[in-house]
């Protein structure tokens, strides 16, 4: 199917209350009309996602926020101006009309304008903003290709729009504004340094509440089936000699350990390339029935912060 036709087909399904996967620059999303609570409920069901975990609403134009939020504080406006369309989500006070199922009953709503022409057109043709959690079963790695979605959710959803591999590869950066001072809820595709260069200091202390504000912040999340540990100490490695171990390396590794398989995120040591390859590389390792995956730690600057965040959560040890 040609793109235009595929988009028209998908938009028709969305209008009728169906659900399907759409490409973004970060990861693939599982879309439904944000104003159709039944369709949104099906998204939760298909993902196996707990209902206390609110969804991001995707818009095609900044003006679309008028239907969704009460007000946009000026630092939020500045970020939207600089990074939209792009991997930035802002959390703002919601309008009454936004269904509670979308926000898990919170007074705030997360919104973003993704950078992918097919999805922007899908939102326009569908005539409604789209909820879009990552299109993976809850707790598993986010999909960065249409094939990833097809394998895990293909038979449970109504369409998959194939927009090629995701350019950024880690989810959007989430900054909340509804409590006043800006707060980082999830590091992601826009580095914290770039956010702070526009609006100054952002609170990065994790939110401790019974309802996690961003369950991407749950301790065990983005996890493969294979146990994953971060960093290897050459002293402990030899004790694993009889085990099947995979290595997730940042650059070409210098190791004599007989790894079963090695995935290199970026030969030239480029963070952008590493982020774009991250989830697909972990998926490939996860498919090999290894006893363990060892992931190299990388510097936590720029996109390195989001990459290390995802690696820690995949390993079940969220904080350094
Ligand atoms: O890059 C992305 O953001 C991708 C693509 C598809 O757009 N979407 C994505 O959605 O990562 P999801 O559902 O996997 O993660 C959304 C995160 C969750 O951790 C959720 O808790 C948080 O956003 N969130 C949503 N609404 C919120 C709210 N009102 N307050 C705080 N956190 C919120
Ligand atoms: Mg997710």
XYZ file of C-alpha atoms and ligand atoms in Angstrom:
354
model
C 0.000 0.000 0.000
C 1.226 3.492 -0.816
C 1.725 5.758 2.193
C -1.188 8.083 1.392
C -3.533 5.150 0.991
C -2.276 3.462 4.143
C -2.811 6.681 6.092
C -6.346 7.109 4.743
C -7.128 3.521 5.685
C -5.724 3.991 9.199
C -7.569 7.305 9.664
C -10.835 5.565 8.728
C -10.211 2.942 11.402
C -9.394 5.576 14.038
C -12.618 7.454 13.187
C -14.603 4.276 13.732
C -13.046 3.757 17.168
C -10.359 1.261 16.141
C -6.748 1.177 17.310
C -3.419 0.777 15.530
C 0.299 1.453 15.576
C 1.851 4.651 14.228
C 5.482 5.632 13.664
C 7.164 8.505 15.491
C 10.754 9.709 15.647
C 11.145 8.106 19.107
C 9.362 4.739 19.141
C 6.162 3.323 17.611
C 2.956 4.313 19.407
C -0.339 2.480 19.840
C -2.950 4.976 18.731
C -6.605 5.586 19.441
C -8.876 8.644 19.410
C -8.076 10.368 22.719
C -11.732 11.435 23.003
C -13.100 7.906 22.630
C -12.858 6.249 26.079
C -13.798 2.814 24.716
C -11.035 2.881 22.126
C -8.591 4.093 24.792
C -9.707 1.247 27.066
C -8.785 -1.209 24.325
C -5.290 0.287 24.160
C -4.837 -0.418 27.888
C -6.187 -3.935 27.434
C -4.014 -4.847 24.441
C -0.890 -3.533 26.172
C -1.756 -5.178 29.469
C -1.089 -1.790 30.986
C -2.277 -0.921 34.501
C -5.017 1.695 34.436
C -3.123 3.954 36.851
C -0.563 4.658 34.122
C -1.669 7.735 32.132
C -1.148 8.130 28.374
C 0.478 10.807 26.239
C -1.785 12.608 23.754
C -0.249 13.284 20.332
C -1.244 16.372 18.372
C -0.464 17.573 14.840
C -0.322 21.307 15.633
C 0.496 23.280 18.777
C -2.971 24.910 18.430
C -4.567 21.495 19.011
C -3.709 21.982 22.696
C -6.630 24.411 23.034
C -9.014 21.475 23.319
C -6.795 19.692 25.818
C -5.203 22.018 28.368
C -6.272 24.949 30.540
C -3.164 27.064 30.124
C 0.386 26.869 28.840
C 2.971 28.477 31.138
C 5.541 30.491 29.235
C 8.517 28.146 29.820
C 6.411 25.303 28.385
C 5.609 27.490 25.380
C 9.306 28.155 24.868
C 10.112 24.448 24.883
C 7.288 23.665 22.462
C 8.489 26.406 20.148
C 12.023 25.056 20.174
C 11.445 21.284 20.144
C 8.075 20.615 18.442
C 7.656 18.605 16.372
C 10.111 16.450 18.284
C 10.854 14.153 21.226
C 9.527 16.388 24.011
C 6.364 15.817 26.070
C 4.965 18.478 28.381
C 2.569 17.790 31.257
C -0.003 20.562 31.778
C -3.305 21.060 33.619
C -5.990 19.347 31.602
C -9.399 20.557 30.481
C -12.515 18.788 31.802
C -13.267 17.255 28.399
C -10.139 15.095 28.360
C -11.413 11.649 29.412
C -10.227 10.429 32.818
C -9.158 7.101 31.383
C -6.463 8.922 29.375
C -4.964 10.663 32.411
C -5.701 7.918 34.965
C -7.796 10.448 36.839
C -4.949 12.951 37.216
C -5.712 16.666 36.838
C -2.873 16.914 34.303
C -2.337 15.624 30.782
C 0.845 14.775 28.877
C 0.993 16.121 25.311
C 3.435 16.063 22.458
C 3.719 16.770 18.739
C 5.712 13.929 17.181
C 8.079 14.427 14.271
C 6.893 11.984 11.647
C 5.031 13.137 8.539
C 2.845 10.007 8.320
C 1.584 10.363 11.869
C 1.028 14.105 11.644
C -1.117 13.381 8.606
C -2.896 10.529 10.355
C -3.889 12.875 13.187
C -5.177 15.453 10.693
C -7.093 12.948 8.580
C -8.444 11.112 11.617
C -9.655 14.473 12.892
C -8.656 13.824 16.514
C -5.621 13.806 18.776
C -4.270 10.303 19.423
C -3.295 8.637 22.661
C -0.055 6.833 22.068
C 1.704 4.668 24.567
C 4.637 2.798 23.104
C 3.274 -0.109 21.044
C 4.667 -2.930 23.189
C 3.271 -5.197 25.878
C 3.542 -3.382 29.237
C 6.998 -3.611 30.797
C 8.745 -4.775 27.614
C 11.093 -2.790 25.367
C 9.530 -0.157 23.127
C 9.344 -0.984 19.394
C 11.519 0.977 16.987
C 10.372 -0.758 13.788
C 6.973 -1.800 12.415
C 8.245 -5.390 12.509
C 8.760 -5.203 16.291
C 5.097 -4.194 16.622
C 3.904 -6.857 14.206
C 5.631 -9.615 16.157
C 4.230 -8.666 19.549
C 0.844 -7.050 18.909
C 0.155 -7.692 15.215
C -2.880 -9.915 15.655
C -4.512 -7.722 18.301
C -4.647 -4.349 16.578
C -6.409 -2.969 13.510
C -3.511 -1.467 11.557
C 0.237 -0.865 11.593
C 1.484 2.186 9.722
C 5.040 1.412 8.645
C 7.124 4.586 8.706
C 10.524 2.907 8.776
C 12.929 2.609 11.706
C 12.634 5.332 14.367
C 15.338 7.975 14.085
C 15.721 8.835 17.752
C 15.098 5.418 19.279
C 14.387 6.379 22.898
C 11.101 7.822 24.123
C 10.366 11.507 24.497
C 11.718 13.595 27.344
C 8.847 14.399 29.729
C 8.798 17.735 31.573
C 5.889 18.614 33.870
C 4.687 22.150 34.497
C 1.397 21.603 36.289
C 2.942 21.942 39.752
C 4.608 25.235 38.944
C 8.355 24.676 38.655
C 9.406 22.494 35.714
C 10.297 18.936 36.617
C 11.891 16.167 34.592
C 9.651 13.089 34.750
C 11.567 11.012 32.199
C 14.885 11.648 30.441
C 14.487 11.050 26.705
C 15.210 12.148 23.162
C 15.784 15.824 24.016
C 18.826 16.003 26.315
C 18.249 17.689 29.690
C 21.082 20.102 28.901
C 19.141 21.386 25.873
C 15.958 21.810 27.899
C 17.862 23.744 30.572
C 19.563 25.929 27.975
C 16.087 27.261 27.107
C 14.264 27.449 30.466
C 17.002 27.235 33.103
C 17.243 24.690 35.940
C 14.789 21.811 35.902
C 14.034 19.765 39.023
C 15.324 16.245 38.392
C 14.614 14.644 41.765
C 12.497 11.527 41.264
C 8.854 11.853 42.286
C 8.097 9.551 45.199
C 4.370 8.829 45.214
C 2.221 5.693 45.460
C 1.007 6.421 41.952
C 4.235 6.790 40.000
C 3.869 9.932 37.910
C 5.595 8.397 34.944
C 5.494 4.643 35.157
C 8.285 4.671 32.640
C 9.803 5.431 36.034
C 8.761 2.089 37.529
C 11.851 0.211 38.746
C 11.484 -2.691 36.312
C 10.465 -1.369 32.934
C 11.682 -1.523 29.345
C 12.867 -5.004 30.320
C 13.923 -7.878 28.093
C 13.285 -11.473 29.240
C 17.005 -12.126 29.612
C 18.544 -10.751 32.815
C 20.623 -7.703 32.052
C 23.392 -6.274 34.191
C 25.227 -3.057 33.643
C 28.992 -2.802 33.292
C 31.371 -5.706 33.515
C 34.180 -6.089 35.919
C 36.863 -8.268 34.463
C 37.278 -9.884 37.875
C 33.772 -11.382 37.910
C 33.548 -12.266 34.219
C 35.616 -15.469 34.405
C 33.074 -16.968 36.834
C 30.584 -16.871 33.977
C 32.722 -18.965 31.627
C 30.202 -21.793 31.422
C 27.324 -19.388 30.790
C 25.984 -17.942 27.547
C 26.584 -14.241 27.839
C 25.861 -11.431 25.396
C 27.528 -8.034 25.424
C 25.847 -4.758 24.650
C 28.796 -2.509 23.880
C 28.784 1.210 23.216
C 31.797 1.174 20.863
C 33.988 -1.648 19.596
C 34.889 -3.574 22.733
C 38.334 -4.792 23.639
C 37.626 -8.044 25.415
C 38.964 -11.546 25.378
C 35.904 -13.013 27.088
C 34.109 -15.523 24.844
C 30.821 -13.657 24.534
C 28.145 -15.580 22.664
C 27.198 -12.443 20.791
C 28.216 -8.802 20.837
C 26.032 -5.869 19.800
C 27.813 -2.578 19.179
C 25.577 0.497 19.538
C 27.813 2.910 17.643
C 31.215 2.060 16.187
C 32.151 5.719 16.060
C 30.904 6.376 19.596
C 28.044 8.624 18.539
C 25.289 8.939 21.194
C 22.557 9.617 18.643
C 23.391 6.504 16.712
C 23.627 4.527 19.968
C 20.163 5.681 21.109
C 18.653 4.840 17.724
C 20.077 1.307 17.904
C 19.427 0.639 21.605
C 16.092 -1.209 21.730
C 16.614 -3.175 18.499
C 20.029 -4.324 19.745
C 18.591 -5.481 23.093
C 15.791 -7.277 21.237
C 18.330 -9.132 19.082
C 20.249 -10.195 22.194
C 17.013 -11.147 23.936
C 16.098 -13.480 21.060
C 19.252 -15.591 21.532
C 18.246 -17.399 24.729
C 21.294 -16.169 26.567
C 21.802 -16.631 30.299
C 22.625 -12.988 30.702
C 23.243 -9.719 28.899
C 26.027 -7.461 30.078
C 25.555 -3.831 29.089
C 28.425 -1.391 29.130
C 27.847 1.770 31.096
C 28.169 4.955 29.046
C 28.726 8.562 30.106
C 25.556 10.227 31.371
C 25.668 13.341 29.296
C 23.289 14.347 26.512
C 21.357 11.334 25.241
C 23.543 9.152 27.464
C 21.220 10.044 30.339
C 18.178 8.529 28.594
C 20.167 5.492 27.419
C 21.461 4.753 30.934
C 17.980 5.321 32.386
C 16.539 2.679 30.034
C 19.418 0.274 30.712
C 18.978 0.607 34.477
C 15.267 -0.020 34.246
C 15.858 -2.980 31.937
C 18.162 -4.349 34.618
C 15.624 -3.697 37.374
C 17.962 -1.385 39.283
C 16.611 2.073 38.486
C 18.927 4.306 40.488
C 22.703 4.447 40.345
O 8.250 8.984 22.812
C 7.192 8.777 23.426
O 6.804 9.499 24.351
C 6.360 7.561 22.988
C 5.837 7.815 21.572
C 4.920 6.732 21.086
O 5.231 9.074 21.519
N 5.287 7.302 23.893
C 5.498 6.799 25.132
O 4.340 6.544 25.833
O 6.597 6.572 25.590
P 4.304 5.625 27.134
O 2.862 5.483 27.438
O 5.066 4.393 26.908
O 4.939 6.518 28.215
C 4.265 7.669 28.644
C 4.755 8.111 29.968
C 4.338 7.154 31.047
O 5.455 6.858 31.837
C 3.278 7.929 31.813
O 3.269 7.595 33.156
C 3.712 9.369 31.581
O 4.154 9.370 30.269
N 2.561 10.273 31.719
C 1.483 10.355 30.928
N 0.612 11.260 31.397
C 1.141 11.782 32.499
C 0.715 12.764 33.449
N -0.453 13.390 33.345
N 1.549 13.045 34.468
C 2.735 12.421 34.576
N 3.190 11.468 33.734
C 2.395 11.158 32.708
Mg 6.266 2.709 27.163
